[in-house]
PDB file of C-alpha atoms in Angstrom:
ATOM      1  CA  MET V  20       0.002   0.178  -0.160  1.00  0.00           C
ATOM      2  CA  VAL V  21       3.254   2.655   0.640  1.00  0.00           C
ATOM      3  CA  HIS V  22       4.410   1.905  -3.033  1.00  0.00           C
ATOM      4  CA  GLU V  23       0.594   2.200  -4.396  1.00  0.00           C
ATOM      5  CA  THR V  24       0.882   6.019  -2.153  1.00  0.00           C
ATOM      6  CA  LYS V  25       3.566   6.887  -3.559  1.00  0.00           C
ATOM      7  CA  ALA V  26       2.502   6.312  -6.991  1.00  0.00           C
ATOM      8  CA  VAL V  27      -1.066   7.776  -7.313  1.00  0.00           C
ATOM      9  CA  ALA V  28       1.074  10.514  -5.500  1.00  0.00           C
ATOM     10  CA  GLN V  29       4.029  10.756  -7.682  1.00  0.00           C
ATOM     11  CA  VAL V  30       0.821  10.980 -11.066  1.00  0.00           C
ATOM     12  CA  ILE V  31      -0.840  13.498  -9.711  1.00  0.00           C
ATOM     13  CA  ARG V  32       2.127  15.415  -8.820  1.00  0.00           C
ATOM     14  CA  ASP V  33       2.918  15.345 -12.663  1.00  0.00           C
ATOM     15  CA  ILE V  34      -0.164  15.705 -14.238  1.00  0.00           C
ATOM     16  CA  SER V  35      -0.613  19.256 -11.682  1.00  0.00           C
ATOM     17  CA  LYS V  36       2.901  20.225 -13.059  1.00  0.00           C
ATOM     18  CA  ALA V  37       1.501  19.648 -16.705  1.00  0.00           C
ATOM     19  CA  LEU V  38      -0.997  21.365 -15.968  1.00  0.00           C
ATOM     20  CA  ALA V  39       0.830  24.750 -14.149  1.00  0.00           C
ATOM     21  CA  GLU V  40       3.188  24.559 -17.057  1.00  0.00           C
ATOM     22  CA  ARG V  41       0.283  25.182 -19.697  1.00  0.00           C
ATOM     23  CA  ASP V  42      -1.875  27.176 -16.989  1.00  0.00           C
ATOM     24  CA  PRO V  43      -0.897  30.557 -15.815  1.00  0.00           C
ATOM     25  CA  TYR V  44      -3.339  30.813 -13.107  1.00  0.00           C
ATOM     26  CA  PHE V  45      -3.518  27.360 -11.764  1.00  0.00           C
ATOM     27  CA  ALA V  46      -1.595  28.726  -8.530  1.00  0.00           C
ATOM     28  CA  MET V  47      -5.445  30.284  -8.273  1.00  0.00           C
ATOM     29  CA  TYR V  48      -7.403  27.419  -7.930  1.00  0.00           C
ATOM     30  CA  THR V  49      -7.859  25.229  -4.863  1.00  0.00           C
ATOM     31  CA  ILE V  50      -9.437  22.108  -4.042  1.00  0.00           C
ATOM     32  CA  PRO V  51     -13.185  21.946  -2.607  1.00  0.00           C
ATOM     33  CA  THR V  52     -13.112  23.844   0.424  1.00  0.00           C
ATOM     34  CA  THR V  53     -14.937  25.732   2.859  1.00  0.00           C
ATOM     35  CA  THR V  54     -12.047  27.314   4.598  1.00  0.00           C
ATOM     36  CA  PRO V  55     -12.679  30.747   4.874  1.00  0.00           C
ATOM     37  CA  GLY V  56      -9.000  31.765   4.024  1.00  0.00           C
ATOM     38  CA  LYS V  57      -8.774  29.975   0.526  1.00  0.00           C
ATOM     39  CA  THR V  58     -12.713  30.712  -0.710  1.00  0.00           C
ATOM     40  CA  HIS V  59     -10.846  33.464  -2.578  1.00  0.00           C
ATOM     41  CA  TYR V  60      -9.181  31.062  -4.691  1.00  0.00           C
ATOM     42  CA  VAL V  61     -11.082  29.493  -7.353  1.00  0.00           C
ATOM     43  CA  ILE V  62     -12.732  26.309  -6.732  1.00  0.00           C
ATOM     44  CA  LEU V  63     -12.005  23.278  -8.684  1.00  0.00           C
ATOM     45  CA  ASP V  64     -15.041  21.088  -9.035  1.00  0.00           C
ATOM     46  CA  GLU V  65     -15.118  18.122  -7.609  1.00  0.00           C
ATOM     47  CA  THR V  66     -15.817  16.237 -10.737  1.00  0.00           C
ATOM     48  CA  ILE V  67     -12.728  16.840 -11.519  1.00  0.00           C
ATOM     49  CA  PHE V  68     -10.834  14.654  -8.373  1.00  0.00           C
ATOM     50  CA  ASN V  69     -13.917  12.148  -9.173  1.00  0.00           C
ATOM     51  CA  ALA V  70     -12.286  11.741 -12.927  1.00  0.00           C
ATOM     52  CA  LEU V  71      -9.405  11.549 -11.460  1.00  0.00           C
ATOM     53  CA  THR V  72      -9.900   9.146  -8.892  1.00  0.00           C
ATOM     54  CA  GLU V  73     -11.308   6.594 -11.385  1.00  0.00           C
ATOM     55  CA  LEU V  74      -8.101   7.178 -13.568  1.00  0.00           C
ATOM     56  CA  VAL V  75      -6.280   6.355 -10.662  1.00  0.00           C
ATOM     57  CA  VAL V  76      -8.178   3.044  -9.542  1.00  0.00           C
ATOM     58  CA  VAL V  77      -8.676   2.243 -13.265  1.00  0.00           C
ATOM     59  CA  GLY V  78      -5.313   2.925 -14.522  1.00  0.00           C
ATOM     60  CA  TYR V  79      -3.197   0.854 -11.510  1.00  0.00           C
ATOM     61  CA  SER V  80      -5.966  -1.741 -11.141  1.00  0.00           C
ATOM     62  CA  MET V  81      -6.913  -1.193  -8.156  1.00  0.00           C
ATOM     63  CA  ASP V  82     -10.097  -2.309  -5.954  1.00  0.00           C
ATOM     64  CA  SER V  83     -13.300  -0.345  -6.920  1.00  0.00           C
ATOM     65  CA  ASP V  84     -14.275  -0.159  -3.480  1.00  0.00           C
ATOM     66  CA  LEU V  85     -15.935   2.761  -1.476  1.00  0.00           C
ATOM     67  CA  MET V  86     -12.744   2.523   1.099  1.00  0.00           C
ATOM     68  CA  ASP V  87     -10.295   2.480  -1.536  1.00  0.00           C
ATOM     69  CA  LYS V  88     -12.107   4.762  -3.625  1.00  0.00           C
ATOM     70  CA  THR V  89     -12.458   7.344  -0.952  1.00  0.00           C
ATOM     71  CA  ARG V  90      -8.853   7.076   0.389  1.00  0.00           C
ATOM     72  CA  ILE V  91      -7.374   7.331  -3.233  1.00  0.00           C
ATOM     73  CA  LEU V  92      -9.526  10.692  -3.300  1.00  0.00           C
ATOM     74  CA  SER V  93      -8.563  12.209  -0.387  1.00  0.00           C
ATOM     75  CA  GLN V  94      -5.072  11.388  -1.191  1.00  0.00           C
ATOM     76  CA  ILE V  95      -5.332  12.900  -4.690  1.00  0.00           C
ATOM     77  CA  LYS V  96      -7.115  15.836  -3.027  1.00  0.00           C
ATOM     78  CA  SER V  97      -4.397  16.520  -0.322  1.00  0.00           C
ATOM     79  CA  THR V  98      -1.489  16.282  -3.331  1.00  0.00           C
ATOM     80  CA  VAL V  99      -3.048  19.221  -5.665  1.00  0.00           C
ATOM     81  CA  TYR V 100      -3.437  20.912  -2.154  1.00  0.00           C
ATOM     82  CA  SER V 101       0.374  20.330  -1.210  1.00  0.00           C
ATOM     83  CA  PHE V 102       1.149  21.474  -5.260  1.00  0.00           C
ATOM     84  CA  LEU V 103      -1.299  24.637  -5.762  1.00  0.00           C
ATOM     85  CA  GLU V 104       0.690  25.311  -1.841  1.00  0.00           C
ATOM     86  CA  LYS V 105       4.309  25.492  -3.063  1.00  0.00           C
ATOM     87  CA  ARG V 106       3.304  26.895  -6.457  1.00  0.00           C
ATOM     88  CA  ARG V 107       1.552  30.233  -4.093  1.00  0.00           C
ATOM     89  CA  ALA V 108       4.533  30.196  -2.617  1.00  0.00           C
ATOM     90  CA  GLU V 109       6.782  30.525  -5.769  1.00  0.00           C
ATOM     91  CA  PHE V 110       4.004  32.898  -6.388  1.00  0.00           C
ATOM     92  CA  ASN V 111       4.684  35.052  -3.696  1.00  0.00           C
ATOM     93  CA  LYS V 112       8.283  35.504  -3.816  1.00  0.00           C
ATOM     94  CA  LYS V 113       8.623  35.898  -7.455  1.00  0.00           C
ATOM     95  CA  HIS V 114       5.846  38.904  -6.711  1.00  0.00           C
ATOM     96  CA  GLY V 115       5.502  40.048  -3.453  1.00  0.00           C
ATOM     97  CA  LYS V 116       3.923  38.494   0.093  1.00  0.00           C
ATOM     98  CA  ASN V 117       0.123  37.836  -0.340  1.00  0.00           C
ATOM     99  CA  SER V 118       0.470  38.508  -4.220  1.00  0.00           C
ATOM    100  CA  CYS V 119      -1.220  34.761  -5.399  1.00  0.00           C
ATOM    101  CA  SER V 120      -4.238  35.858  -3.181  1.00  0.00           C
ATOM    102  CA  SER V 121      -4.958  39.056  -4.234  1.00  0.00           C
ATOM    103  CA  SER V 122      -4.523  38.203  -8.060  1.00  0.00           C
ATOM    104  CA  ALA V 123      -6.743  35.201  -6.997  1.00  0.00           C
ATOM    105  CA  LYS V 124      -9.203  37.769  -5.904  1.00  0.00           C
ATOM    106  CA  ASP V 125      -9.062  39.295  -9.418  1.00  0.00           C
ATOM    107  CA  PHE V 126      -9.094  35.864 -11.400  1.00  0.00           C
ATOM    108  CA  LYS V 127     -12.321  34.574  -9.449  1.00  0.00           C
ATOM    109  CA  ASP V 128     -14.232  38.124 -10.465  1.00  0.00           C
ATOM    110  CA  GLU V 129     -13.240  38.436 -13.668  1.00  0.00           C
ATOM    111  CA  LEU V 130     -14.089  34.791 -14.202  1.00  0.00           C
ATOM    112  CA  THR V 131     -17.479  35.692 -12.774  1.00  0.00           C
ATOM    113  CA  ARG V 132     -17.682  38.890 -15.128  1.00  0.00           C
ATOM    114  CA  ASN V 133     -16.556  36.867 -18.430  1.00  0.00           C
ATOM    115  CA  PRO V 134     -16.448  33.582 -17.958  1.00  0.00           C
ATOM    116  CA  ASN V 135     -15.105  33.361 -21.219  1.00  0.00           C
ATOM    117  CA  PHE V 136     -11.981  35.896 -21.363  1.00  0.00           C
ATOM    118  CA  ARG V 137      -9.489  32.802 -20.712  1.00  0.00           C
ATOM    119  CA  GLN V 138     -10.904  31.122 -24.220  1.00  0.00           C
ATOM    120  CA  ASN V 139      -7.660  31.218 -26.890  1.00  0.00           C
ATOM    121  CA  ARG V 140      -5.324  33.353 -24.080  1.00  0.00           C
ATOM    122  CA  ILE V 141      -3.295  30.782 -22.256  1.00  0.00           C
ATOM    123  CA  GLU V 142      -1.367  30.006 -24.611  1.00  0.00           C
ATOM    124  CA  THR V 143      -0.768  33.298 -26.303  1.00  0.00           C
ATOM    125  CA  PHE V 144       1.852  33.822 -23.392  1.00  0.00           C
ATOM    126  CA  GLU V 145       5.282  32.822 -23.609  1.00  0.00           C
ATOM    127  CA  ASP V 146       5.358  33.150 -19.421  1.00  0.00           C
ATOM    128  CA  GLU V 147       3.376  34.321 -16.464  1.00  0.00           C
ATOM    129  CA  SER V 148       4.621  38.195 -16.474  1.00  0.00           C
ATOM    130  CA  GLN V 149       2.739  38.586 -20.098  1.00  0.00           C
ATOM    131  CA  LEU V 150      -0.416  38.649 -17.093  1.00  0.00           C
ATOM    132  CA  PHE V 151       0.173  40.910 -14.771  1.00  0.00           C
ATOM    133  CA  HIS V 152       1.497  44.476 -14.299  1.00  0.00           C
ATOM    134  CA  ASP V 153       2.633  46.700 -11.653  1.00  0.00           C
ATOM    135  CA  ASP V 154       0.502  49.978 -11.355  1.00  0.00           C
ATOM    136  CA  ARG V 155      -0.676  49.175  -8.010  1.00  0.00           C
ATOM    137  CA  ASP V 156       2.044  47.479  -4.702  1.00  0.00           C
ATOM    138  CA  SER V 157       0.997  43.795  -5.688  1.00  0.00           C
ATOM    139  CA  TYR V 158       0.977  42.050  -9.046  1.00  0.00           C
ATOM    140  CA  VAL V 159      -2.863  41.290 -10.159  1.00  0.00           C
ATOM    141  CA  PRO V 160      -3.623  39.749 -13.231  1.00  0.00           C
ATOM    142  CA  ASN V 161      -3.726  41.955 -15.986  1.00  0.00           C
ATOM    143  CA  PHE V 162      -7.352  41.237 -17.418  1.00  0.00           C
ATOM    144  CA  TYR V 163      -8.011  44.124 -19.305  1.00  0.00           C
ATOM    145  CA  ASN V 164      -5.609  43.999 -22.217  1.00  0.00           C
ATOM    146  CA  MET V 165      -6.135  40.365 -22.876  1.00  0.00           C
TER     147      MET V 165
END
Protein backbone atom coordinates (compact mmCIF):
# COMPACT_ATOMS: atom_id res chain seq x y z
CA MET A 1 0.00 0.00 0.00
CA VAL A 2 2.92 2.40 0.67
CA HIS A 3 4.28 1.86 -2.84
CA GLU A 4 0.78 2.38 -4.24
CA THR A 5 0.39 5.61 -2.26
CA LYS A 6 3.69 7.00 -3.56
CA ALA A 7 2.78 6.06 -7.14
CA VAL A 8 -0.60 7.81 -6.90
CA ALA A 9 0.98 10.94 -5.40
CA GLN A 10 3.64 11.01 -8.12
CA VAL A 11 1.20 10.69 -11.00
CA ILE A 12 -0.99 13.45 -9.54
CA ARG A 13 2.07 15.71 -9.10
CA ASP A 14 3.04 15.00 -12.71
CA ILE A 15 -0.46 15.88 -13.93
CA SER A 16 -0.49 19.01 -11.77
CA LYS A 17 2.91 20.06 -13.07
CA ALA A 18 1.80 19.60 -16.68
CA LEU A 19 -1.31 21.67 -16.04
CA ALA A 20 0.65 24.40 -14.25
CA GLU A 21 3.08 24.63 -17.17
CA ARG A 22 0.18 25.23 -19.55
CA ASP A 23 -2.01 27.37 -17.31
CA PRO A 24 -0.42 30.47 -15.77
CA TYR A 25 -3.50 30.84 -13.56
CA PHE A 26 -3.07 27.39 -12.00
CA ALA A 27 -1.91 28.70 -8.60
CA MET A 28 -5.16 30.64 -8.29
CA TYR A 29 -7.26 27.51 -7.98
CA THR A 30 -7.95 25.41 -4.91
CA ILE A 31 -9.51 22.10 -4.01
CA PRO A 32 -13.15 22.09 -2.85
CA THR A 33 -13.05 23.71 0.57
CA THR A 34 -15.04 25.56 3.16
CA THR A 35 -11.92 27.04 4.74
CA PRO A 36 -12.54 30.81 4.80
CA GLY A 37 -8.89 31.57 4.03
CA LYS A 38 -9.06 29.69 0.74
CA THR A 39 -12.47 30.68 -0.61
CA HIS A 40 -11.05 33.61 -2.60
CA TYR A 41 -9.32 31.08 -4.86
CA VAL A 42 -11.27 29.54 -7.72
CA ILE A 43 -12.57 26.21 -6.48
CA LEU A 44 -11.95 23.25 -8.75
CA ASP A 45 -15.09 21.24 -9.33
CA GLU A 46 -15.48 17.99 -7.44
CA THR A 47 -16.01 16.14 -10.73
CA ILE A 48 -12.35 16.77 -11.60
CA PHE A 49 -11.25 14.86 -8.51
CA ASN A 50 -13.78 12.10 -9.10
CA ALA A 51 -12.47 11.68 -12.66
CA LEU A 52 -8.86 11.58 -11.43
CA THR A 53 -9.87 8.95 -8.87
CA GLU A 54 -11.43 6.79 -11.57
CA LEU A 55 -8.36 7.26 -13.75
CA VAL A 56 -6.05 6.12 -10.95
CA VAL A 57 -8.25 3.16 -9.96
CA VAL A 58 -8.48 1.89 -13.53
CA GLY A 59 -4.91 2.80 -14.48
CA TYR A 60 -3.38 0.99 -11.51
CA SER A 61 -5.94 -1.86 -11.53
CA MET A 62 -6.97 -1.09 -7.96
CA ASP A 63 -9.98 -2.31 -6.05
CA SER A 64 -12.91 -0.07 -6.79
CA ASP A 65 -14.73 -0.43 -3.50
CA LEU A 66 -15.94 2.70 -1.74
CA MET A 67 -13.27 2.63 0.99
CA ASP A 68 -10.41 2.47 -1.52
CA LYS A 69 -11.92 5.14 -3.75
CA THR A 70 -12.46 7.41 -0.75
CA ARG A 71 -8.84 6.95 0.34
CA ILE A 72 -7.55 7.62 -3.18
CA LEU A 73 -9.80 10.67 -3.57
CA SER A 74 -8.47 12.04 -0.29
CA GLN A 75 -4.90 11.44 -1.37
CA ILE A 76 -5.46 13.13 -4.73
CA LYS A 77 -6.95 16.21 -3.07
CA SER A 78 -4.13 16.34 -0.56
CA THR A 79 -1.50 16.05 -3.30
CA VAL A 80 -3.12 18.76 -5.44
CA TYR A 81 -3.51 21.01 -2.40
CA SER A 82 0.18 20.65 -1.50
CA PHE A 83 1.19 21.29 -5.10
CA LEU A 84 -0.95 24.44 -5.25
CA GLU A 85 0.44 25.72 -1.95
CA LYS A 86 3.98 25.34 -3.29
CA ARG A 87 3.06 27.17 -6.49
CA ARG A 88 1.49 29.99 -4.47
CA ALA A 89 4.62 30.29 -2.34
CA GLU A 90 6.73 30.51 -5.52
CA PHE A 91 4.35 33.11 -6.97
CA ASN A 92 4.49 35.19 -3.78
CA LYS A 93 8.26 34.95 -3.66
CA LYS A 94 8.45 36.24 -7.22
CA HIS A 95 5.74 38.93 -7.03
CA GLY A 96 5.54 39.86 -3.35
CA LYS A 97 3.79 38.77 -0.18
CA ASN A 98 0.09 37.95 -0.65
CA SER A 99 0.25 38.71 -4.38
CA CYS A 100 -1.22 35.33 -5.32
CA SER A 101 -4.15 35.87 -2.99
CA SER A 102 -4.82 39.33 -4.43
CA SER A 103 -4.47 38.06 -7.97
CA ALA A 104 -6.79 35.13 -7.23
CA LYS A 105 -9.52 37.50 -6.04
CA ASP A 106 -9.26 39.51 -9.26
CA PHE A 107 -9.12 36.31 -11.32
CA LYS A 108 -12.24 34.97 -9.61
CA ASP A 109 -14.07 38.28 -10.16
CA GLU A 110 -13.13 38.29 -13.84
CA LEU A 111 -14.32 34.69 -14.26
CA THR A 112 -17.63 35.70 -12.69
CA ARG A 113 -18.02 38.67 -15.03
CA ASN A 114 -16.72 36.95 -18.15
CA PRO A 115 -16.46 33.15 -17.92
CA ASN A 116 -14.91 32.91 -21.40
CA PHE A 117 -12.18 35.53 -20.99
CA ARG A 118 -9.49 32.83 -20.95
CA GLN A 119 -10.60 31.23 -24.19
CA ASN A 120 -7.62 31.03 -26.54
CA ARG A 121 -5.54 33.20 -24.20
CA ILE A 122 -3.39 30.69 -22.32
CA GLU A 123 -1.33 29.55 -25.28
CA THR A 124 -0.58 33.12 -26.39
CA PHE A 125 1.49 33.95 -23.31
CA GLU A 126 5.14 32.96 -23.13
CA ASP A 127 5.28 33.24 -19.34
CA GLU A 128 3.23 34.53 -16.45
CA SER A 129 4.92 37.97 -16.53
CA GLN A 130 2.78 38.84 -19.56
CA LEU A 131 -0.36 38.32 -17.48
CA PHE A 132 0.46 40.83 -14.77
CA HIS A 133 1.14 44.52 -14.56
CA ASP A 134 2.68 46.36 -11.63
CA ASP A 135 0.92 49.70 -11.49
CA ARG A 136 -0.23 48.81 -7.97
CA ASP A 137 1.70 47.54 -4.98
CA SER A 138 1.01 43.91 -5.79
CA TYR A 139 0.80 42.12 -9.06
CA VAL A 140 -2.70 41.61 -10.36
CA PRO A 141 -3.85 39.86 -13.49
CA ASN A 142 -3.78 42.09 -16.52
CA PHE A 143 -7.29 41.05 -17.57
CA TYR A 144 -8.23 44.28 -19.25
CA ASN A 145 -5.51 44.07 -21.89
CA MET A 146 -6.59 40.59 -22.98
